[in-house]
Amino acid sequence: MILPPTLLKNILSIYGERGQQWINQLPQLLSHYAEQWQLILGNPFSNLSFNYVTEATLSNDAPVVLKCGVPNKELIQEVAALQNFNGIGAVTLLQSDATQGVMLLNKVTPGIMLENDNQPENATEYAVNVMRQLHKP
């Protein structure tokens, strides 16, 4: 498995030896969850920086995303937040194993980053609408 230099550099600089162990075990981790969740793994996203994120397909041909990261406090909080939002204003978390740093997510399409929208007023409007959906008193 060939990982992008940016991902390798970030993982090793943040997590050191624990990061190297995660990198070494990543192929087995992917294989394990592909089997457990009956996934056909596709290509990883091109802009990997802190997590390994790849397209996948469920056994019923539904498109999903598998996200794997070095287990850490922020990743555990991300899983908890996605469970809380339950697909309202955020991507739907289908399965997870936070202790292993693994999440199976519904694939969002078109999946365009707000920062890539050429009209800032559109990006602002989208962001405000999402924030309203996420707000829970």
XYZ file of C-alpha atoms in Angstrom:
137
model
C 0.000 0.000 0.000
C 1.439 3.344 -1.071
C 0.333 6.246 1.097
C 0.675 9.921 0.124
C 3.733 11.695 1.574
C 1.553 14.327 3.285
C -0.402 11.674 5.180
C 2.771 9.828 6.211
C 4.501 13.034 7.339
C 1.505 14.214 9.370
C 0.854 10.857 11.045
C 4.503 10.358 11.977
C 5.028 13.927 13.203
C 1.901 13.868 15.378
C 1.891 10.295 16.667
C 5.486 9.095 16.324
C 5.913 5.355 16.946
C 2.169 4.874 17.522
C 1.597 6.452 14.113
C 4.121 4.120 12.494
C 2.352 1.126 14.045
C -0.973 2.415 12.685
C 0.533 2.847 9.205
C 1.950 -0.684 9.329
C -1.405 -2.149 10.421
C -3.578 -0.111 8.037
C -3.863 -2.799 5.314
C -5.077 -5.356 7.872
C -7.431 -2.812 9.431
C -8.988 -2.046 6.044
C -9.313 -5.729 5.225
C -10.909 -6.508 8.579
C -13.603 -3.825 8.322
C -14.232 -4.515 4.640
C -15.035 -8.094 5.630
C -16.957 -7.207 8.803
C -19.125 -4.569 7.121
C -19.275 -6.360 3.755
C -17.595 -3.578 1.792
C -15.966 -3.446 -1.578
C -13.190 -0.904 -1.137
C -12.571 1.610 -3.886
C -9.926 4.247 -4.387
C -8.739 6.484 -1.561
C -9.457 10.181 -1.814
C -6.638 12.173 -3.389
C -6.188 14.750 -0.623
C -5.354 12.495 2.354
C -3.702 14.471 5.126
C -4.576 13.127 8.604
C -6.866 10.140 7.930
C -7.095 7.391 5.359
C -10.408 7.950 3.588
C -11.605 5.739 0.764
C -14.679 5.207 -1.333
C -16.443 1.902 -0.783
C -19.610 0.104 -1.761
C -21.978 -1.878 0.440
C -23.200 -5.303 -0.620
C -26.427 -3.627 -1.869
C -24.319 -1.341 -4.135
C -24.897 1.745 -1.939
C -21.917 4.136 -2.057
C -20.222 4.796 1.290
C -16.973 6.181 2.649
C -14.601 4.392 5.019
C -12.561 6.732 7.219
C -9.656 5.433 9.302
C -7.420 7.420 11.595
C -5.054 6.893 14.455
C -7.381 6.471 17.454
C -7.406 9.720 19.432
C -9.662 11.936 21.534
C -10.780 14.091 18.582
C -11.775 11.088 16.498
C -13.776 9.649 19.409
C -15.524 13.024 19.776
C -16.222 13.098 16.032
C -17.948 9.702 16.273
C -20.012 10.913 19.259
C -20.996 14.123 17.431
C -22.056 12.250 14.288
C -24.096 9.847 16.412
C -25.766 12.833 18.069
C -26.516 14.642 14.787
C -27.912 11.413 13.303
C -27.597 12.635 9.719
C -29.240 16.029 10.332
C -26.889 18.732 9.075
C -24.002 16.249 8.936
C -23.050 13.085 7.154
C -24.761 9.932 8.448
C -22.568 7.630 10.514
C -23.500 4.082 9.504
C -21.035 2.088 11.622
C -18.051 2.880 13.779
C -15.351 1.484 15.987
C -13.954 4.574 17.667
C -11.430 2.541 19.663
C -9.852 1.503 16.349
C -10.351 4.909 14.688
C -12.751 3.607 12.026
C -15.969 5.120 10.680
C -18.302 4.041 7.905
C -20.106 7.067 6.504
C -22.873 7.628 4.022
C -21.329 9.109 0.872
C -22.303 12.741 0.398
C -22.711 13.923 -3.159
C -21.763 16.065 -4.876
C -19.234 16.429 -2.068
C -17.953 19.876 -3.046
C -15.883 21.718 -0.449
C -17.272 25.129 0.528
C -13.815 26.624 0.148
C -13.898 25.636 -3.541
C -17.145 27.501 -4.273
C -16.269 30.496 -6.445
C -19.109 32.559 -4.990
C -18.442 33.326 -1.314
C -22.064 34.351 -0.711
C -23.165 30.794 -1.681
C -20.631 29.197 0.638
C -21.737 31.459 3.483
C -25.401 30.639 2.905
C -24.682 26.894 2.837
C -22.592 27.125 6.010
C -25.285 29.061 7.877
C -27.951 26.535 6.836
C -25.824 23.645 8.106
C -25.128 25.455 11.390
C -28.867 25.956 11.910
C -29.476 22.250 11.369
C -26.704 21.283 13.782
C -27.856 23.584 16.579
C -29.631 21.708 19.355
C -30.660 23.660 22.445
